[in-house]
Amino acid sequence: LIQRFQVEPNELARERPYIEYNIQFTREAFALNRIEEQPFPAEKAPTPEDIAQNEVTTNNIRLWDHRPLKDTYNQLQSFRLYYDFNDVDVDRYTIDGEYRQVMLSARELSAEKLTEQAQTWVNRQLQFTHGYGITLSPVNEVSAEGLPMLMVKDIPPVGVFNIERPEIYFGEKTNNYVIVKTKTEEFDYPRGDENVYGHYEGKAGVSLQGFIRRLVYAWQFGDFNILISGELTPESQVLYYRNIR
């Protein structure tokens, strides 16, 4: 009743003192009340001396926009319909002794893009468990054809870095659970008309050893196959919190 008949008709006047208290103590808590303001006369154009003194910065000015670059990565480097570059990020690495700003994206696997015939439980949960590799290019270089200068590319990845474990089990599109260390070989990447397979070598994952554990996860995911599948072993593990965003 107090809120309805006293506060709401004069909301700003009633709440102003408390808003001011909130602002005041927030400023004091973060020492914002001790900030000293000084004028900064920024010039419109840098001088040659400014450019020379900030060569590392000017040599890494970003020219590429992440949106068209993502489309370009997908056109040039996805290779198969079930691979997808979900987003392009900006990062910095030392390359050939020089600190470089680069743009990169992970080649993730989208199980929903498998063909209709391939949409089986074994494929989605046991075999197509991970993406593979990345694509990386400098922020400020363009080829004669108007394309990014790829510093890391292809499957398996080649380039300026030696990527020892290119498998991507955790990413931005990894929303489904998978089971690793099973009797089913995991798909790594295509090589010509054949496929290369492997097994999970990471440390994450929850053991599915024993009937009770399998029963619990079968109930959690609403998936009876976890309980009855003959592909699971005592070493099998389930990965389910895989989206890193």
mmCIF file of N, CA and C in Angstrom, residues 98-188:
data_model
loop_
_atom_site.group_PDB
_atom_site.id
_atom_site.type_symbol
_atom_site.label_atom_id
_atom_site.label_comp_id
_atom_site.label_asym_id
_atom_site.label_seq_id
_atom_site.Cartn_x
_atom_site.Cartn_y
_atom_site.Cartn_z
ATOM 1 N N GLU A 98 57.979 -10.789 -33.405
ATOM 2 C CA GLU A 98 57.229 -9.530 -33.466
ATOM 3 C C GLU A 98 55.853 -9.721 -32.840
ATOM 4 N N TYR A 99 55.468 -8.778 -31.977
ATOM 5 C CA TYR A 99 54.160 -8.850 -31.316
ATOM 6 C C TYR A 99 53.094 -8.410 -32.311
ATOM 7 N N ARG A 100 52.224 -9.359 -32.714
ATOM 8 C CA ARG A 100 51.261 -9.095 -33.776
ATOM 9 C C ARG A 100 49.834 -9.222 -33.267
ATOM 10 N N GLN A 101 48.971 -8.352 -33.781
ATOM 11 C CA GLN A 101 47.539 -8.477 -33.539
ATOM 12 C C GLN A 101 46.941 -9.302 -34.674
ATOM 13 N N VAL A 102 46.183 -10.317 -34.305
ATOM 14 C CA VAL A 102 45.650 -11.245 -35.299
ATOM 15 C C VAL A 102 44.162 -11.467 -35.061
ATOM 16 N N MET A 103 43.521 -12.053 -36.064
ATOM 17 C CA MET A 103 42.129 -12.474 -35.944
ATOM 18 C C MET A 103 42.103 -13.976 -36.178
ATOM 19 N N LEU A 104 41.308 -14.670 -35.392
ATOM 20 C CA LEU A 104 41.298 -16.121 -35.480
ATOM 21 C C LEU A 104 39.932 -16.679 -35.139
ATOM 22 N N SER A 105 39.696 -17.889 -35.605
ATOM 23 C CA SER A 105 38.427 -18.549 -35.338
ATOM 24 C C SER A 105 38.649 -20.055 -35.301
ATOM 25 N N ALA A 106 37.891 -20.728 -34.435
ATOM 26 C CA ALA A 106 38.002 -22.180 -34.291
ATOM 27 C C ALA A 106 37.080 -22.871 -35.288
ATOM 28 N N ARG A 107 37.579 -23.949 -35.859
ATOM 29 C CA ARG A 107 36.780 -24.748 -36.797
ATOM 30 C C ARG A 107 35.983 -25.760 -35.971
ATOM 31 N N GLU A 108 34.753 -25.400 -35.654
ATOM 32 C CA GLU A 108 33.921 -26.262 -34.817
ATOM 33 C C GLU A 108 33.079 -27.202 -35.663
ATOM 34 N N LEU A 109 32.631 -28.261 -35.030
ATOM 35 C CA LEU A 109 31.804 -29.244 -35.718
ATOM 36 C C LEU A 109 30.347 -29.047 -35.328
ATOM 37 N N SER A 110 29.482 -28.912 -36.332
ATOM 38 C CA SER A 110 28.043 -28.758 -36.100
ATOM 39 C C SER A 110 27.360 -30.075 -36.438
ATOM 40 N N ALA A 111 27.060 -30.862 -35.413
ATOM 41 C CA ALA A 111 26.478 -32.182 -35.647
ATOM 42 C C ALA A 111 25.140 -32.097 -36.366
ATOM 43 N N GLU A 112 24.418 -30.982 -36.171
ATOM 44 C CA GLU A 112 23.118 -30.854 -36.826
ATOM 45 C C GLU A 112 23.240 -30.714 -38.336
ATOM 46 N N LYS A 113 24.452 -30.432 -38.834
ATOM 47 C CA LYS A 113 24.666 -30.301 -40.280
ATOM 48 C C LYS A 113 25.087 -31.615 -40.937
ATOM 49 N N LEU A 114 25.194 -32.679 -40.164
ATOM 50 C CA LEU A 114 25.428 -33.984 -40.762
ATOM 51 C C LEU A 114 24.240 -34.358 -41.637
ATOM 52 N N THR A 115 24.473 -35.196 -42.622
ATOM 53 C CA THR A 115 23.378 -35.602 -43.500
ATOM 54 C C THR A 115 22.309 -36.343 -42.701
ATOM 55 N N GLU A 116 21.125 -36.425 -43.271
ATOM 56 C CA GLU A 116 20.015 -37.075 -42.573
ATOM 57 C C GLU A 116 20.347 -38.526 -42.241
ATOM 58 N N GLN A 117 21.035 -39.200 -43.167
ATOM 59 C CA GLN A 117 21.393 -40.598 -42.930
ATOM 60 C C GLN A 117 22.410 -40.735 -41.799
ATOM 61 N N ALA A 118 23.185 -39.674 -41.567
ATOM 62 C CA ALA A 118 24.228 -39.727 -40.538
ATOM 63 C C ALA A 118 23.742 -39.277 -39.168
ATOM 64 N N GLN A 119 22.470 -38.890 -39.062
ATOM 65 C CA GLN A 119 21.946 -38.408 -37.789
ATOM 66 C C GLN A 119 21.565 -39.578 -36.886
ATOM 67 N N THR A 120 22.576 -40.347 -36.497
ATOM 68 C CA THR A 120 22.361 -41.474 -35.593
ATOM 69 C C THR A 120 22.928 -41.143 -34.219
ATOM 70 N N TRP A 121 22.515 -41.910 -33.235
ATOM 71 C CA TRP A 121 23.000 -41.667 -31.869
ATOM 72 C C TRP A 121 24.503 -41.880 -31.780
ATOM 73 N N VAL A 122 25.014 -42.933 -32.407
ATOM 74 C CA VAL A 122 26.449 -43.207 -32.361
ATOM 75 C C VAL A 122 27.227 -42.064 -32.996
ATOM 76 N N ASN A 123 26.762 -41.557 -34.132
ATOM 77 C CA ASN A 123 27.465 -40.458 -34.795
ATOM 78 C C ASN A 123 27.464 -39.190 -33.949
ATOM 79 N N ARG A 124 26.302 -38.807 -33.452
ATOM 80 C CA ARG A 124 26.175 -37.523 -32.754
ATOM 81 C C ARG A 124 26.825 -37.540 -31.374
ATOM 82 N N GLN A 125 26.750 -38.664 -30.663
ATOM 83 C CA GLN A 125 27.247 -38.677 -29.289
ATOM 84 C C GLN A 125 28.608 -39.346 -29.121
ATOM 85 N N LEU A 126 28.983 -40.240 -30.023
ATOM 86 C CA LEU A 126 30.216 -40.999 -29.822
ATOM 87 C C LEU A 126 31.295 -40.723 -30.864
ATOM 88 N N GLN A 127 30.907 -40.444 -32.096
ATOM 89 C CA GLN A 127 31.905 -40.356 -33.165
ATOM 90 C C GLN A 127 32.237 -38.927 -33.575
ATOM 91 N N PHE A 128 31.248 -38.121 -33.878
ATOM 92 C CA PHE A 128 31.489 -36.724 -34.264
ATOM 93 C C PHE A 128 31.460 -35.859 -33.002
ATOM 94 N N THR A 129 32.543 -35.942 -32.252
ATOM 95 C CA THR A 129 32.578 -35.348 -30.914
ATOM 96 C C THR A 129 33.255 -33.986 -30.854
ATOM 97 N N HIS A 130 33.995 -33.591 -31.900
ATOM 98 C CA HIS A 130 34.826 -32.392 -31.766
ATOM 99 C C HIS A 130 35.152 -31.777 -33.121
ATOM 100 N N GLY A 131 35.445 -30.477 -33.070
ATOM 101 C CA GLY A 131 35.967 -29.787 -34.240
ATOM 102 C C GLY A 131 37.468 -29.993 -34.348
ATOM 103 N N TYR A 132 38.081 -29.228 -35.298
ATOM 104 C CA TYR A 132 39.499 -29.498 -35.528
ATOM 105 C C TYR A 132 40.205 -28.274 -36.092
ATOM 106 N N GLY A 133 41.125 -27.721 -35.306
ATOM 107 C CA GLY A 133 42.011 -26.676 -35.797
ATOM 108 C C GLY A 133 41.404 -25.284 -35.804
ATOM 109 N N ILE A 134 42.219 -24.321 -36.243
ATOM 110 C CA ILE A 134 41.806 -22.924 -36.301
ATOM 111 C C ILE A 134 42.244 -22.320 -37.629
ATOM 112 N N THR A 135 41.719 -21.136 -37.885
ATOM 113 C CA THR A 135 42.223 -20.296 -38.969
ATOM 114 C C THR A 135 42.625 -18.965 -38.357
ATOM 115 N N LEU A 136 43.793 -18.454 -38.751
ATOM 116 C CA LEU A 136 44.349 -17.247 -38.147
ATOM 117 C C LEU A 136 44.959 -16.377 -39.237
ATOM 118 N N SER A 137 44.718 -15.066 -39.140
ATOM 119 C CA SER A 137 45.273 -14.123 -40.115
ATOM 120 C C SER A 137 45.562 -12.797 -39.427
ATOM 121 N N PRO A 138 46.537 -12.018 -39.924
ATOM 122 C CA PRO A 138 46.824 -10.701 -39.345
ATOM 123 C C PRO A 138 45.675 -9.740 -39.591
ATOM 124 N N VAL A 139 45.544 -8.759 -38.715
ATOM 125 C CA VAL A 139 44.411 -7.833 -38.784
ATOM 126 C C VAL A 139 44.540 -6.827 -39.915
ATOM 127 N N ASN A 140 45.735 -6.684 -40.471
ATOM 128 C CA ASN A 140 45.987 -5.550 -41.365
ATOM 129 C C ASN A 140 46.606 -5.937 -42.701
ATOM 130 N N GLU A 141 46.496 -7.203 -43.097
ATOM 131 C CA GLU A 141 47.083 -7.619 -44.365
ATOM 132 C C GLU A 141 46.022 -8.232 -45.269
ATOM 133 N N VAL A 142 46.135 -7.929 -46.561
ATOM 134 C CA VAL A 142 45.182 -8.395 -47.561
ATOM 135 C C VAL A 142 45.971 -8.897 -48.766
ATOM 136 N N SER A 143 45.528 -10.008 -49.328
ATOM 137 C CA SER A 143 46.201 -10.536 -50.510
ATOM 138 C C SER A 143 45.818 -9.725 -51.741
ATOM 139 N N ALA A 144 46.481 -10.006 -52.861
ATOM 140 C CA ALA A 144 46.179 -9.306 -54.113
ATOM 141 C C ALA A 144 44.749 -9.567 -54.559
ATOM 142 N N GLU A 145 44.165 -10.693 -54.120
ATOM 143 C CA GLU A 145 42.776 -11.019 -54.470
ATOM 144 C C GLU A 145 41.781 -10.444 -53.478
ATOM 145 N N GLY A 146 42.259 -9.702 -52.481
ATOM 146 C CA GLY A 146 41.375 -9.124 -51.482
ATOM 147 C C GLY A 146 40.996 -10.083 -50.375
ATOM 148 N N LEU A 147 41.777 -11.130 -50.180
ATOM 149 C CA LEU A 147 41.496 -12.144 -49.173
ATOM 150 C C LEU A 147 42.468 -12.013 -48.005
ATOM 151 N N PRO A 148 42.109 -12.579 -46.850
ATOM 152 C CA PRO A 148 43.027 -12.522 -45.703
ATOM 153 C C PRO A 148 44.281 -13.348 -45.962
ATOM 154 N N MET A 149 45.381 -12.913 -45.373
ATOM 155 C CA MET A 149 46.648 -13.644 -45.467
ATOM 156 C C MET A 149 46.682 -14.673 -44.335
ATOM 157 N N LEU A 150 46.375 -15.903 -44.645
ATOM 158 C CA LEU A 150 46.213 -16.929 -43.618
ATOM 159 C C LEU A 150 47.564 -17.372 -43.065
ATOM 160 N N MET A 151 47.746 -17.180 -41.757
ATOM 161 C CA MET A 151 48.980 -17.594 -41.079
ATOM 162 C C MET A 151 48.862 -18.990 -40.491
ATOM 163 N N VAL A 152 47.642 -19.429 -40.196
ATOM 164 C CA VAL A 152 47.353 -20.810 -39.812
ATOM 165 C C VAL A 152 46.130 -21.223 -40.614
ATOM 166 N N LYS A 153 46.179 -22.389 -41.229
ATOM 167 C CA LYS A 153 45.094 -22.799 -42.115
ATOM 168 C C LYS A 153 45.102 -24.317 -42.286
ATOM 169 N N ASP A 154 44.057 -24.793 -42.968
ATOM 170 C CA ASP A 154 43.957 -26.171 -43.444
ATOM 171 C C ASP A 154 43.761 -27.197 -42.329
ATOM 172 N N ILE A 155 43.510 -28.448 -42.777
ATOM 173 C CA ILE A 155 43.334 -29.607 -41.899
ATOM 174 C C ILE A 155 44.270 -30.710 -42.386
ATOM 175 N N PRO A 156 45.183 -31.208 -41.530
ATOM 176 C CA PRO A 156 45.551 -30.678 -40.218
ATOM 177 C C PRO A 156 46.177 -29.296 -40.345
ATOM 178 N N PRO A 157 46.137 -28.503 -39.272
ATOM 179 C CA PRO A 157 46.571 -27.106 -39.369
ATOM 180 C C PRO A 157 48.066 -26.966 -39.635
ATOM 181 N N VAL A 158 48.398 -26.031 -40.516
ATOM 182 C CA VAL A 158 49.789 -25.692 -40.810
ATOM 183 C C VAL A 158 49.926 -24.182 -40.732
ATOM 184 N N GLY A 159 51.131 -23.710 -40.400
ATOM 185 C CA GLY A 159 51.339 -22.270 -40.347
ATOM 186 C C GLY A 159 52.410 -21.874 -39.359
ATOM 187 N N VAL A 160 52.265 -20.686 -38.801
ATOM 188 C CA VAL A 160 53.308 -20.107 -37.948
ATOM 189 C C VAL A 160 53.366 -20.755 -36.572
ATOM 190 N N PHE A 161 52.314 -21.481 -36.180
ATOM 191 C CA PHE A 161 52.304 -22.162 -34.888
ATOM 192 C C PHE A 161 52.253 -23.672 -35.096
ATOM 193 N N ASN A 162 52.869 -24.396 -34.188
ATOM 194 C CA ASN A 162 52.760 -25.847 -34.164
ATOM 195 C C ASN A 162 51.665 -26.221 -33.173
ATOM 196 N N ILE A 163 50.493 -26.522 -33.674
ATOM 197 C CA ILE A 163 49.347 -26.832 -32.816
ATOM 198 C C ILE A 163 49.352 -28.331 -32.537
ATOM 199 N N GLU A 164 49.731 -28.700 -31.319
ATOM 200 C CA GLU A 164 49.903 -30.111 -30.982
ATOM 201 C C GLU A 164 48.574 -30.821 -30.770
ATOM 202 N N ARG A 165 47.578 -30.132 -30.218
ATOM 203 C CA ARG A 165 46.270 -30.749 -29.976
ATOM 204 C C ARG A 165 45.197 -29.894 -30.645
ATOM 205 N N PRO A 166 44.923 -30.116 -31.914
ATOM 206 C CA PRO A 166 43.956 -29.274 -32.623
ATOM 207 C C PRO A 166 42.495 -29.642 -32.379
ATOM 208 N N GLU A 167 42.243 -30.737 -31.637
ATOM 209 C CA GLU A 167 40.856 -31.138 -31.403
ATOM 210 C C GLU A 167 40.129 -30.092 -30.556
ATOM 211 N N ILE A 168 38.882 -29.803 -30.907
ATOM 212 C CA ILE A 168 38.094 -28.786 -30.195
ATOM 213 C C ILE A 168 36.856 -29.456 -29.605
ATOM 214 N N TYR A 169 36.941 -29.787 -28.326
ATOM 215 C CA TYR A 169 35.820 -30.400 -27.619
ATOM 216 C C TYR A 169 34.966 -29.356 -26.907
ATOM 217 N N PHE A 170 35.517 -28.180 -26.660
ATOM 218 C CA PHE A 170 34.818 -27.122 -25.936
ATOM 219 C C PHE A 170 34.877 -25.860 -26.789
ATOM 220 N N GLY A 171 33.719 -25.278 -27.090
ATOM 221 C CA GLY A 171 33.695 -24.120 -27.978
ATOM 222 C C GLY A 171 32.448 -23.293 -27.801
ATOM 223 N N GLU A 172 32.037 -22.640 -28.889
ATOM 224 C CA GLU A 172 30.868 -21.761 -28.855
ATOM 225 C C GLU A 172 29.636 -22.424 -29.456
ATOM 226 N N LYS A 173 29.816 -23.564 -30.111
ATOM 227 C CA LYS A 173 28.687 -24.279 -30.709
ATOM 228 C C LYS A 173 28.508 -25.671 -30.100
ATOM 229 N N THR A 174 29.293 -25.984 -29.089
ATOM 230 C CA THR A 174 29.261 -27.313 -28.484
ATOM 231 C C THR A 174 28.191 -27.350 -27.396
ATOM 232 N N ASN A 175 26.947 -27.537 -27.816
ATOM 233 C CA ASN A 175 25.825 -27.491 -26.877
ATOM 234 C C ASN A 175 25.327 -28.883 -26.481
ATOM 235 N N ASN A 176 25.734 -29.908 -27.204
ATOM 236 C CA ASN A 176 25.260 -31.253 -26.900
ATOM 237 C C ASN A 176 26.308 -32.020 -26.101
ATOM 238 N N TYR A 177 25.862 -33.031 -25.390
ATOM 239 C CA TYR A 177 26.816 -33.861 -24.665
ATOM 240 C C TYR A 177 27.430 -34.883 -25.626
ATOM 241 N N VAL A 178 28.646 -35.325 -25.324
ATOM 242 C CA VAL A 178 29.287 -36.408 -26.076
ATOM 243 C C VAL A 178 29.928 -37.362 -25.074
ATOM 244 N N ILE A 179 30.148 -38.573 -25.524
ATOM 245 C CA ILE A 179 30.799 -39.583 -24.691
ATOM 246 C C ILE A 179 32.096 -39.990 -25.378
ATOM 247 N N VAL A 180 33.186 -39.934 -24.639
ATOM 248 C CA VAL A 180 34.507 -40.218 -25.205
ATOM 249 C C VAL A 180 35.096 -41.466 -24.552
ATOM 250 N N LYS A 181 36.194 -41.936 -25.145
ATOM 251 C CA LYS A 181 36.870 -43.155 -24.681
ATOM 252 C C LYS A 181 35.920 -44.352 -24.736
ATOM 253 N N THR A 182 35.294 -44.502 -25.888
ATOM 254 C CA THR A 182 34.387 -45.623 -26.123
ATOM 255 C C THR A 182 35.021 -46.570 -27.140
ATOM 256 N N LYS A 183 34.301 -47.617 -27.503
ATOM 257 C CA LYS A 183 34.774 -48.537 -28.540
ATOM 258 C C LYS A 183 34.699 -47.905 -29.927
ATOM 259 N N THR A 184 33.920 -46.856 -30.066
ATOM 260 C CA THR A 184 33.781 -46.165 -31.350
ATOM 261 C C THR A 184 34.923 -45.176 -31.538
ATOM 262 N N GLU A 185 35.597 -45.252 -32.663
ATOM 263 C CA GLU A 185 36.651 -44.284 -32.951
ATOM 264 C C GLU A 185 36.038 -42.916 -33.215
ATOM 265 N N GLU A 186 36.689 -41.879 -32.707
ATOM 266 C CA GLU A 186 36.187 -40.518 -32.891
ATOM 267 C C GLU A 186 36.727 -39.927 -34.191
ATOM 268 N N PHE A 187 35.844 -39.270 -34.921
ATOM 269 C CA PHE A 187 36.229 -38.634 -36.181
ATOM 270 C C PHE A 187 37.104 -37.420 -35.897
ATOM 271 N N ASP A 188 38.299 -37.397 -36.492
ATOM 272 C CA ASP A 188 39.196 -36.253 -36.352
ATOM 273 C C ASP A 188 39.025 -35.280 -37.513
#
